[in-house]
Tab-separated table of C-alpha atoms in Angstrom:
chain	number	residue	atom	x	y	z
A	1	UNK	CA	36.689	-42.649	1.531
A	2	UNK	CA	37.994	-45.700	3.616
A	3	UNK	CA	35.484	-44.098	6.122
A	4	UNK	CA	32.597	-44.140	3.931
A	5	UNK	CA	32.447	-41.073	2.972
A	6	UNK	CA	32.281	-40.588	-1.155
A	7	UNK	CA	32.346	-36.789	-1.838
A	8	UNK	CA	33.722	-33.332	0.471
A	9	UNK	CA	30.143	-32.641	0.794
A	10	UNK	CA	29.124	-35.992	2.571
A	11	UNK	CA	32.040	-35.238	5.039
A	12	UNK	CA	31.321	-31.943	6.216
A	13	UNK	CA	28.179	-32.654	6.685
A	14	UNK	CA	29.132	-35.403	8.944
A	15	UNK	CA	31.687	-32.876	10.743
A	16	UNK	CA	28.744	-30.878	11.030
A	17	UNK	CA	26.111	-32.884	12.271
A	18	UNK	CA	28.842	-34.119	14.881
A	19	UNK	CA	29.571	-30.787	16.066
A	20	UNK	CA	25.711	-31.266	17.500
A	21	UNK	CA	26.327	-33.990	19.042
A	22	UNK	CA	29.324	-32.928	20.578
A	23	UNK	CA	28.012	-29.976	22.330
A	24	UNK	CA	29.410	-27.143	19.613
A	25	UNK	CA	26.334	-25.521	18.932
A	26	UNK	CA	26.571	-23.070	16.211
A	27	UNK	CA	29.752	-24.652	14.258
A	28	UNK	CA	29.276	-25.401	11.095
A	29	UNK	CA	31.913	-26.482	8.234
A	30	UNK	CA	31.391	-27.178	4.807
A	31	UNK	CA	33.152	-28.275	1.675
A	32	UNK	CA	35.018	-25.547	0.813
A	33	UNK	CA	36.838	-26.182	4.379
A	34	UNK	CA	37.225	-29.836	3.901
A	35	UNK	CA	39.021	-29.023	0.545
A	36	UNK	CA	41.405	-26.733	2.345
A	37	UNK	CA	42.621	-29.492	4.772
A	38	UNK	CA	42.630	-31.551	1.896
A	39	UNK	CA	45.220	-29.301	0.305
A	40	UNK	CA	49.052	-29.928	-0.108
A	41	UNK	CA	49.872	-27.487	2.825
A	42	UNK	CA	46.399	-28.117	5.034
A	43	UNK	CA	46.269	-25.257	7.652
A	44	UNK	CA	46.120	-26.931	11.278
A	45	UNK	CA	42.620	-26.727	12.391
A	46	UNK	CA	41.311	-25.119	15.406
A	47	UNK	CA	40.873	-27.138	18.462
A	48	UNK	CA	36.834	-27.650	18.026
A	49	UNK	CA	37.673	-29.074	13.983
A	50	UNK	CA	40.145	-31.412	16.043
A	51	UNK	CA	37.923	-33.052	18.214
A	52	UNK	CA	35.321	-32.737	15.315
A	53	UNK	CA	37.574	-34.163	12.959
A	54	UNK	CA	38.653	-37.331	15.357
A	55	UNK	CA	35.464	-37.823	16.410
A	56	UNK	CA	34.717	-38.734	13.375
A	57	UNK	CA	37.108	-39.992	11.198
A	58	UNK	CA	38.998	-42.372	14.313
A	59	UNK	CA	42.181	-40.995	13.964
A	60	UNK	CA	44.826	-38.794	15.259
A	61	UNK	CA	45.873	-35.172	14.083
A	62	UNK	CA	48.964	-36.226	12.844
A	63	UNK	CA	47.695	-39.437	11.583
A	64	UNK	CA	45.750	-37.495	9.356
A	65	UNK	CA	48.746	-35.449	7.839
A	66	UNK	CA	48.465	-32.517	9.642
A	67	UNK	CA	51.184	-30.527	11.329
A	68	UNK	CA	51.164	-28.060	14.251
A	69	UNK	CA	52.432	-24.538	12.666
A	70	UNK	CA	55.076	-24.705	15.468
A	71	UNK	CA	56.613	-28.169	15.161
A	72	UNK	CA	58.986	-27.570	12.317
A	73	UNK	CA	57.359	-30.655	10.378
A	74	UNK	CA	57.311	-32.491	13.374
A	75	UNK	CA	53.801	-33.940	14.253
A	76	UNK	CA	51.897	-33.278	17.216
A	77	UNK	CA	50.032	-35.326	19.928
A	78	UNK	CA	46.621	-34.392	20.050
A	79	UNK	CA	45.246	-31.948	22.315
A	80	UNK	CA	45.317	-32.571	26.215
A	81	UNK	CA	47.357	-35.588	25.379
A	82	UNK	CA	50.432	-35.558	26.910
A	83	UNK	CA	53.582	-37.605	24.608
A	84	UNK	CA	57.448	-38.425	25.789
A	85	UNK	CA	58.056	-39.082	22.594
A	86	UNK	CA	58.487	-37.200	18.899
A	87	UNK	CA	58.533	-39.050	15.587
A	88	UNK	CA	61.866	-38.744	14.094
A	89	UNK	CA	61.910	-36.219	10.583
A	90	UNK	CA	62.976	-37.826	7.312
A	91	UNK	CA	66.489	-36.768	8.718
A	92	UNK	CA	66.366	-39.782	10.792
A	93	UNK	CA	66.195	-39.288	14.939
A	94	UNK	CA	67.972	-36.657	16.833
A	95	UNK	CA	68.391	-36.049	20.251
A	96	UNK	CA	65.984	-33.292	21.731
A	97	UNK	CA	67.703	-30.792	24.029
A	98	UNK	CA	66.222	-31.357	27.919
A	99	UNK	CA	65.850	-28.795	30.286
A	100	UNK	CA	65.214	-29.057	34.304
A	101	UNK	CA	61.986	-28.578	35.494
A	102	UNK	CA	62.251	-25.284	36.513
A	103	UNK	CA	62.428	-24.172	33.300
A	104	UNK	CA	58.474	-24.920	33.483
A	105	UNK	CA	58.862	-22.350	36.601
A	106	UNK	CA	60.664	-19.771	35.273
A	107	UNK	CA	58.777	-19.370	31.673
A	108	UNK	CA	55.569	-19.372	33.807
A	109	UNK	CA	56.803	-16.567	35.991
A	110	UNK	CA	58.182	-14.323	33.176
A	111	UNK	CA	54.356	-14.658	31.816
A	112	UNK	CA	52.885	-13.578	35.394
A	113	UNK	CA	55.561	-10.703	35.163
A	114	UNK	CA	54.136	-9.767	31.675
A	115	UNK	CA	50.498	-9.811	32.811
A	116	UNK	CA	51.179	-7.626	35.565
A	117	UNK	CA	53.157	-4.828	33.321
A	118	UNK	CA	50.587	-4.960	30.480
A	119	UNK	CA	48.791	-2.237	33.093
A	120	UNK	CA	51.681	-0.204	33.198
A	121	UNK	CA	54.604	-0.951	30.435
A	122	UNK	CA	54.395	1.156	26.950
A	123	UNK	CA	52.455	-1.218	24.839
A	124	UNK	CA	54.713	-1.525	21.910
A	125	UNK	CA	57.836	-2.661	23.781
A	126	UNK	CA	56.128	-5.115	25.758
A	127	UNK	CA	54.658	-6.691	22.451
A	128	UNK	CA	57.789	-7.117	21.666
A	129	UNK	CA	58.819	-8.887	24.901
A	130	UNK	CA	55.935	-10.545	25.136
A	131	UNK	CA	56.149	-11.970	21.215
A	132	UNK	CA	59.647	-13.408	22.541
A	133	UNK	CA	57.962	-14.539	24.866
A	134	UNK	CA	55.577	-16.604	22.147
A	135	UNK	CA	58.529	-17.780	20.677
A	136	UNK	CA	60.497	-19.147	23.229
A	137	UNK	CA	57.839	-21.082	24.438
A	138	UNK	CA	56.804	-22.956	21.115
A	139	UNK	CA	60.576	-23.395	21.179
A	140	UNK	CA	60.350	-25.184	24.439
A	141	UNK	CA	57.083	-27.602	23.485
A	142	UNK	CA	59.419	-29.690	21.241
A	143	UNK	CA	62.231	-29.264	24.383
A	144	UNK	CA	60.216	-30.422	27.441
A	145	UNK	CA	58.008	-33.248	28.141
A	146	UNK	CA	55.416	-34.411	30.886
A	147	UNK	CA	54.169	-31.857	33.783
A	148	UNK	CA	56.744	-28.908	32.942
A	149	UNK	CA	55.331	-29.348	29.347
A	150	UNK	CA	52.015	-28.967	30.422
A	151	UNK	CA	52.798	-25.801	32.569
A	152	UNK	CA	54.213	-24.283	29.505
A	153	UNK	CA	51.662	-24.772	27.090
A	154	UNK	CA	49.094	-22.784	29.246
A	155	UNK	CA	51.659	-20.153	29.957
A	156	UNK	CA	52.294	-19.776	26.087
A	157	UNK	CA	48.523	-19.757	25.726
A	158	UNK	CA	48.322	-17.026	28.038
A	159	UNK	CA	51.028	-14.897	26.575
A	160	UNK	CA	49.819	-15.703	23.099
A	161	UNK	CA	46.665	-13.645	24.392
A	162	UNK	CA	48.342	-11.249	26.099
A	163	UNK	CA	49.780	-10.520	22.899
A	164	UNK	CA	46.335	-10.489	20.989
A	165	UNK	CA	45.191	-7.876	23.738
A	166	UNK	CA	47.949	-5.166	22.724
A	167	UNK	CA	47.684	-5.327	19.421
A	168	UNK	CA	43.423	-5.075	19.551
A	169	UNK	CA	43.262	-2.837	21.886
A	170	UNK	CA	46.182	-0.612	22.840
A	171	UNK	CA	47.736	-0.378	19.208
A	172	UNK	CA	44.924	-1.139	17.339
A	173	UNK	CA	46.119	-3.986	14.737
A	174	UNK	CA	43.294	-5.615	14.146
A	175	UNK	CA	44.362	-8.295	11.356
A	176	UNK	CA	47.345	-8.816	13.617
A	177	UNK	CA	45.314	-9.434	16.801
A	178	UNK	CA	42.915	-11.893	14.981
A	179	UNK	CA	45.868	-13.954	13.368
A	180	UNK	CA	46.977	-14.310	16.625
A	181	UNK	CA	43.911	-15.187	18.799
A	182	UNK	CA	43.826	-17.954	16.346
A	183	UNK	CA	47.041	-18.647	17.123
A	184	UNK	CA	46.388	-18.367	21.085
A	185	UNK	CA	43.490	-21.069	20.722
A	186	UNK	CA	45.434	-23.349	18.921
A	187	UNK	CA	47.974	-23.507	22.288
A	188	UNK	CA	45.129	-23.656	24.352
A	189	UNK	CA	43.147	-26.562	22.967
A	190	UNK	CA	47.028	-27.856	22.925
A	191	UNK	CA	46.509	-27.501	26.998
A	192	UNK	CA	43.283	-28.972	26.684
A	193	UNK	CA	42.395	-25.314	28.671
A	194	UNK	CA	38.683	-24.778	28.780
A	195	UNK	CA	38.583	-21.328	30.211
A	196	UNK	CA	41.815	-19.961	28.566
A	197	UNK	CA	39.856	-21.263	24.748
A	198	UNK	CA	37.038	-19.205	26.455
A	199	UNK	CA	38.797	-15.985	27.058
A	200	UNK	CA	40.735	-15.992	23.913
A	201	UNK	CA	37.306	-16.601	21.538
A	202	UNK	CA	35.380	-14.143	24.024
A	203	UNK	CA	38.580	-11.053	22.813
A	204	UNK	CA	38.474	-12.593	19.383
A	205	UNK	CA	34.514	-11.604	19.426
A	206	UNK	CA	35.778	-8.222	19.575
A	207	UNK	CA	37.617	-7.927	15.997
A	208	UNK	CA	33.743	-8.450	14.418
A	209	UNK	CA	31.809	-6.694	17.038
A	210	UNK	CA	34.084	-3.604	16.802
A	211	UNK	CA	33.639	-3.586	12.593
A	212	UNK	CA	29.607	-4.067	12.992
A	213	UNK	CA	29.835	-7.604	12.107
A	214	UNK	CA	26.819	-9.250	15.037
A	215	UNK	CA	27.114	-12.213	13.869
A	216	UNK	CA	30.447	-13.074	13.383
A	217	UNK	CA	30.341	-11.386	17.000
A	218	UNK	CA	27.697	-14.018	18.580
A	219	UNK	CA	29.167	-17.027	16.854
A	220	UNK	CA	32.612	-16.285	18.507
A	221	UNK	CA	30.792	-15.485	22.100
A	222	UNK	CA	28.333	-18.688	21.324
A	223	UNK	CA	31.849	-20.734	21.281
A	224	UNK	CA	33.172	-18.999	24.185
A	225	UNK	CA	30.457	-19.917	26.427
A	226	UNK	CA	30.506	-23.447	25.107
A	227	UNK	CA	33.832	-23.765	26.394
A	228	UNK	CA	33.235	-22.163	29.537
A	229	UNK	CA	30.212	-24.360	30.325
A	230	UNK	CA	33.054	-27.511	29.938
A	231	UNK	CA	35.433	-25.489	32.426
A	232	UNK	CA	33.459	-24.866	35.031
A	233	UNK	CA	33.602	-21.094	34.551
A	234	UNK	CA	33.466	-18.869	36.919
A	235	UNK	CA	30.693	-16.183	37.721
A	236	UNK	CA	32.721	-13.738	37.172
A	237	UNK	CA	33.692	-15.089	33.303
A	238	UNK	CA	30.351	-15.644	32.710
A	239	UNK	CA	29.299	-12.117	33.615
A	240	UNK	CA	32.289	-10.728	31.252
A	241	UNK	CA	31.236	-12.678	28.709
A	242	UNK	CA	27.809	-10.744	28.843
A	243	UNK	CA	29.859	-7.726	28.627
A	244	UNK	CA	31.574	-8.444	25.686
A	245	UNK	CA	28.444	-9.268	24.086
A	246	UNK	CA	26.873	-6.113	25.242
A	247	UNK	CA	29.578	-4.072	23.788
A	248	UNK	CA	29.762	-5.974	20.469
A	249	UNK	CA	25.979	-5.489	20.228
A	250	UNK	CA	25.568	-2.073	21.448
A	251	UNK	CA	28.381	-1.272	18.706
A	252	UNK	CA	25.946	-2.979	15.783
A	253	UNK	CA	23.250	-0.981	16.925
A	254	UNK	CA	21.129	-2.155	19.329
A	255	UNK	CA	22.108	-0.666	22.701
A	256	UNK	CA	18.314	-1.788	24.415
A	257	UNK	CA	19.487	-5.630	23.834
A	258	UNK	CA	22.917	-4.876	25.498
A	259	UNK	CA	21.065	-3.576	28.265
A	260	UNK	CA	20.201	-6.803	28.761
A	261	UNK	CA	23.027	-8.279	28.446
A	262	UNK	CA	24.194	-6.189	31.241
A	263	UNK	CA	21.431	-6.923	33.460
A	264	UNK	CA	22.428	-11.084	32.643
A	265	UNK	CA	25.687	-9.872	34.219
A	266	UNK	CA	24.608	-8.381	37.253
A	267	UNK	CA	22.743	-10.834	38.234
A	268	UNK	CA	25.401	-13.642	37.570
A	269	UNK	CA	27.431	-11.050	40.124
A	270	UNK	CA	24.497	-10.711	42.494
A	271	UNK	CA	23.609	-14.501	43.000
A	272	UNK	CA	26.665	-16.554	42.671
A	273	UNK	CA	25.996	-19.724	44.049
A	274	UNK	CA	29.508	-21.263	42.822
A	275	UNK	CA	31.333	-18.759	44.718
A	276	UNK	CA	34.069	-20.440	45.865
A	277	UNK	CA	33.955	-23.790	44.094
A	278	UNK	CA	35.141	-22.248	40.860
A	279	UNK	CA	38.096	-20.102	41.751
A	280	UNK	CA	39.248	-16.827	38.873
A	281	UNK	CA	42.270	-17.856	36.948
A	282	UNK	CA	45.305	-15.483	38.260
A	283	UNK	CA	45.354	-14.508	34.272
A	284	UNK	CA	41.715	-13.176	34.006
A	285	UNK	CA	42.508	-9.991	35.658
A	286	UNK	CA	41.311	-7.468	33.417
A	287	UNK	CA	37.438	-8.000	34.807
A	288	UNK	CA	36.272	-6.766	38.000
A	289	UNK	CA	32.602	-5.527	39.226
A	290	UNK	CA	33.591	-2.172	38.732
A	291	UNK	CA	34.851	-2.511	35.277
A	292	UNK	CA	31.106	-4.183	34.533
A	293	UNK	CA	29.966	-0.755	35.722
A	294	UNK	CA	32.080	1.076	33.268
A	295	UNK	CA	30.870	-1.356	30.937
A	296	UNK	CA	27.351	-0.679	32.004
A	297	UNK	CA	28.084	3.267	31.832
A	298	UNK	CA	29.156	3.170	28.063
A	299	UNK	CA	26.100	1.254	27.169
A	300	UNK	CA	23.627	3.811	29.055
A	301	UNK	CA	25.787	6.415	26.755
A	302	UNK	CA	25.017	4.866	23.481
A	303	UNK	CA	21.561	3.806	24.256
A	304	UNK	CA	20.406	7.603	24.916
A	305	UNK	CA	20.237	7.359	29.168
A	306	UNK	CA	22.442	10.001	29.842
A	307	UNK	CA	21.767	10.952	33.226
A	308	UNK	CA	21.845	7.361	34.009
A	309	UNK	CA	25.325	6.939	32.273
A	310	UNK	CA	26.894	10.228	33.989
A	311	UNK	CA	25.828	8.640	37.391
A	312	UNK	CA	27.136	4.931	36.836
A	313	UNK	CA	30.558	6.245	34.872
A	314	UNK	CA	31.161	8.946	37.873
A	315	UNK	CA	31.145	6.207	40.049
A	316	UNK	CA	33.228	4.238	38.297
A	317	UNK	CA	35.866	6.753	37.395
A	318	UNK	CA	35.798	7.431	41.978
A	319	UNK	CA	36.103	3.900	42.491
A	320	UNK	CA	38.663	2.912	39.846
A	321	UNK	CA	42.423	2.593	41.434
A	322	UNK	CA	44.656	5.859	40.498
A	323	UNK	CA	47.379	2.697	38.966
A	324	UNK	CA	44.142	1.446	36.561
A	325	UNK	CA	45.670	4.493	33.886
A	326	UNK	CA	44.442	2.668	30.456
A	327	UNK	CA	40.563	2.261	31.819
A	328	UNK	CA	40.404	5.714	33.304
A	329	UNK	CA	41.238	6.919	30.298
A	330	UNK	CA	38.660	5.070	28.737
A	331	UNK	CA	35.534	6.642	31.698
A	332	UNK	CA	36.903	10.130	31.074
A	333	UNK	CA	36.550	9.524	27.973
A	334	UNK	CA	33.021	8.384	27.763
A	335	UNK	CA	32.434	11.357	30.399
A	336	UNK	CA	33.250	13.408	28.234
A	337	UNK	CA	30.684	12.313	25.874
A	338	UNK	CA	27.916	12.502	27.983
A	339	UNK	CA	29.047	16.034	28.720
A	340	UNK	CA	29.003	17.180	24.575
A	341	UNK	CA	25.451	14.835	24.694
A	342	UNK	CA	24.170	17.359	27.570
A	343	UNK	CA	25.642	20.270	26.169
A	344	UNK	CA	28.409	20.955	28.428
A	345	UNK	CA	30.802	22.278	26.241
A	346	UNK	CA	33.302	23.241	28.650
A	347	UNK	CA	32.910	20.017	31.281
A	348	UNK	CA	33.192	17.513	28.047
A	349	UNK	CA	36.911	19.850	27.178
A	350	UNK	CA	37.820	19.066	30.990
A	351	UNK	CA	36.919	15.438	30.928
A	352	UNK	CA	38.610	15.298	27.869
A	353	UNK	CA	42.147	17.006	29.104
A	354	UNK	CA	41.656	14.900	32.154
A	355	UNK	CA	41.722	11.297	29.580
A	356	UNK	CA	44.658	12.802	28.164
A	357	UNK	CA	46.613	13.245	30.881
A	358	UNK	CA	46.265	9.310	31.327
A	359	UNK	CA	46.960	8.088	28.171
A	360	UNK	CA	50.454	10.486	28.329
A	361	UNK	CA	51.317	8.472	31.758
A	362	UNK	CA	50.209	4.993	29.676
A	363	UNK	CA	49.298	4.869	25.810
A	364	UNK	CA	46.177	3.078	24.912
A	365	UNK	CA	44.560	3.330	21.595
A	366	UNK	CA	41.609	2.443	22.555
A	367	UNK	CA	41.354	5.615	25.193
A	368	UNK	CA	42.367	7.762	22.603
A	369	UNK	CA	39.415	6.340	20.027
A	370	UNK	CA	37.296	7.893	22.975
A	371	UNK	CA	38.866	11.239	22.714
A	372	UNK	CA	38.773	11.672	19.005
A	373	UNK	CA	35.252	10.719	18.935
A	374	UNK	CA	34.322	13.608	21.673
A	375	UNK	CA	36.242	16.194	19.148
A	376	UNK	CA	34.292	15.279	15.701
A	377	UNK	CA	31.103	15.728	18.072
A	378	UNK	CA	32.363	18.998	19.218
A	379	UNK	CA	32.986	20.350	16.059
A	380	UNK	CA	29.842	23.074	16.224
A	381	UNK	CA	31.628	24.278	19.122
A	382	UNK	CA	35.277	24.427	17.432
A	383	UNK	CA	35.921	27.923	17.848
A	384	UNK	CA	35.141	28.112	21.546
A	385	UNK	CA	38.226	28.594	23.514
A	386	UNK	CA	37.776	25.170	25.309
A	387	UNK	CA	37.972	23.227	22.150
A	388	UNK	CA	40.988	24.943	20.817
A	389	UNK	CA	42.934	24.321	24.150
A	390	UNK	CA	42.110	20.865	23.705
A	391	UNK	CA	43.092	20.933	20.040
A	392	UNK	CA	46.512	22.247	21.435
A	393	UNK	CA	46.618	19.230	23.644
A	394	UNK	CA	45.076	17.005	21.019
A	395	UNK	CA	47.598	17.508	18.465
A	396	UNK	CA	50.431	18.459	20.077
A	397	UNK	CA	53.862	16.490	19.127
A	398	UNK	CA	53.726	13.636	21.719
A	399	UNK	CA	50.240	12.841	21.530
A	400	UNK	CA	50.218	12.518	17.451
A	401	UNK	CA	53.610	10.779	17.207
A	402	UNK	CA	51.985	8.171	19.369
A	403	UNK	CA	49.424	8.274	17.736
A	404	UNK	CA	51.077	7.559	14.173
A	405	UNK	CA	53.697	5.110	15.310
A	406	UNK	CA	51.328	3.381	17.174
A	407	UNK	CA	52.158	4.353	21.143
């Protein structure tokens, strides 16, 4: 009101018309979101409804009552602000524990450390190192101040992701993995990090894609590109961010338009005139030009070019590292499929041994969606004496206790 606004409605669409002007192209918010800030216990927005909100209103996040969800009541600075100070709780002041700034150093290494194991470490006890991990470092935001501050906010951002990434895709806990992209986001528009709030809405794109939801998918991938544009992304996170798209599109149903999307990436590969200006982030290492091929390869599968997917995922699956377990799991798998889609009984059982003997080196849900898939498509076949082998291999005692607990 003391901004001249008389009703939720006028508000949001204030918030939304500023979203325009502010570059966010395809946000939106309306009144029933205004009334849950509103609320006795507001949720703390995400880092675009920040800089909405400010924008237009004139005032800090904490001036206008909210609180991070990892300041135990204690209010924020706003994002890429950096504050030496805290307001005192209704306690009255206390001293804040300080650390050297190597502390900084070391959390920042331990998250390098995790994002080299995630390719190698059983998924479900690095969560749980990794989720320490999480909480140590919200822990030491209210501990640290200045540059080492800054250092661990993007670390925690990154591990926050990290942690998204093996629940989606290696255990498959979806409402857990979207809970805590949000989560991830918030740290990074903490940071102020344009390309880590575009990686973590590009994997968040993947909880609609995956359940058929396109749009939920594009808005998602419409924000990640939004804040990649402000970051100076690289060619190489543009092109993944095709990628994802193509997936999440080929997985609603239209394969020819992923295509596309594929081709967009290629090209951003083939001509990049930043190279060199805009450096990778050491974090984004789960894209290369050969995992846009497998990428490529599973799309060619579900759009009906099978000859053209058995060439491009044979290549991929001779070019991938013998240490990359979790994606060649993932090409064998999809081999196999265009093996049952030939009618290659026998080669699609093979392919489909072969993905299994990676996943028992290095579980990963998502390779062993691939392989159940390939057996309810071989199911005309079920009495041949391929598919029963692989039954025996399919369901024997390792495979569907890590399967059911999640490993």
């Amino acid at each position: 009101m003391a901004s001249g606004f008389g009703s939720q409605e006028g508000l949001a669409a204030a918030l939304s018309a500023a979203a325009e002007e502010l570059g966010l192209r395809g946000v939106s918010i309306g009144p029933r979101q205004v009334r849950r800030w509103e609320s006795a216990d507001p949720p703390w927005p995400q880092p675009h409804h920040q800089q909405i909100l400010m924008h237009v209103l004139g005032l800090r996040m904490d001036e206008l009552g909210f609180v991070a969800p990892w300041s135990e009541g204690e209010p924020f600075p706003d994002p890429g602000r950096l504050s030496t100070s805290r307001r005192p709780t209704s306690g009255g002041s206390r001293q804040r524990p300080t650390h050297p700034p190597s502390v900084a150093s070391d959390y920042v290494a331990v998250t390098a450390a995790h994002r080299r194991m995630y390719w190698s470490v059983d998924p479900a006890r690095l969560l749980a190192s990794a989720s320490e991990q999480v909480g140590l470092g919200a822990l030491l935001l209210r501990e640290t101040d200045g540059t080492a501050r800054d250092r661990i906010t993007r670390a925690l951002a990154e591990s926050a992701l990290l942690v998204g990434r093996i629940e989606f895709f290696d255990l498959r806990r979806t409402d857990a993995a979207a809970e805590t992209y949000v989560r991830a986001l918030q740290f990074a528009g903490e940071a102020d990090d344009q390309l880590l709030g575009a990686a973590i809405l590009a994997h968040a794109a993947f909880v609609p894609g995956w359940a058929g939801d396109r749009e939920g998918a594009t808005e998602r991938l419409a924000a990640a590109r939004a804040y990649g544009r402000r970051g100076s992304a690289p060619a190489l996170m543009r092109a993944w961010i095709d990628a994802v798209e193509a997936e999440c599109v080929s997985r609603c149903g239209d394969p020819n338009a992923a295509l596309g999307l594929i081709s967009r990436a290629e090209a951003e590969l083939a001509v990049d005139v930043d190279a060199g200006l805009h450096p990778v982030p050491d974090w984004m290492n789960w894209f290369t030009p050969v995992r846009l091929a497998a990428f490529k390869g599973n799309t060619e599968l579900a759009a009906g070019h099978i000859k053209r997917a058995r060439t491009t995922l044979t290549a991929v699956l001779d070019a991938l590292p013998a240490a990359d377990v979790k994606q060649r799991s993932v090409v064998l798998g999809d081999l196999a499929a265009v093996a049952v889609a030939a009618g290659d009984v026998e080669e699609a059982c093979r392919a489909a041994d072969a993905a299994l003997d990676e996943l028992s080196r290095t579980w990963y849900e998502t390779g062993m969606d691939r392989i159940r898939d390939v057996r309810r498509s071989l199911r005309q076949w079920q009495d041949q004496p391929c598919v029963r082998a692989l039954d025996d291999r399919l369901y024997g005692w390792a495979t569907t206790l890590n399967a059911i607990s999640g490993r």
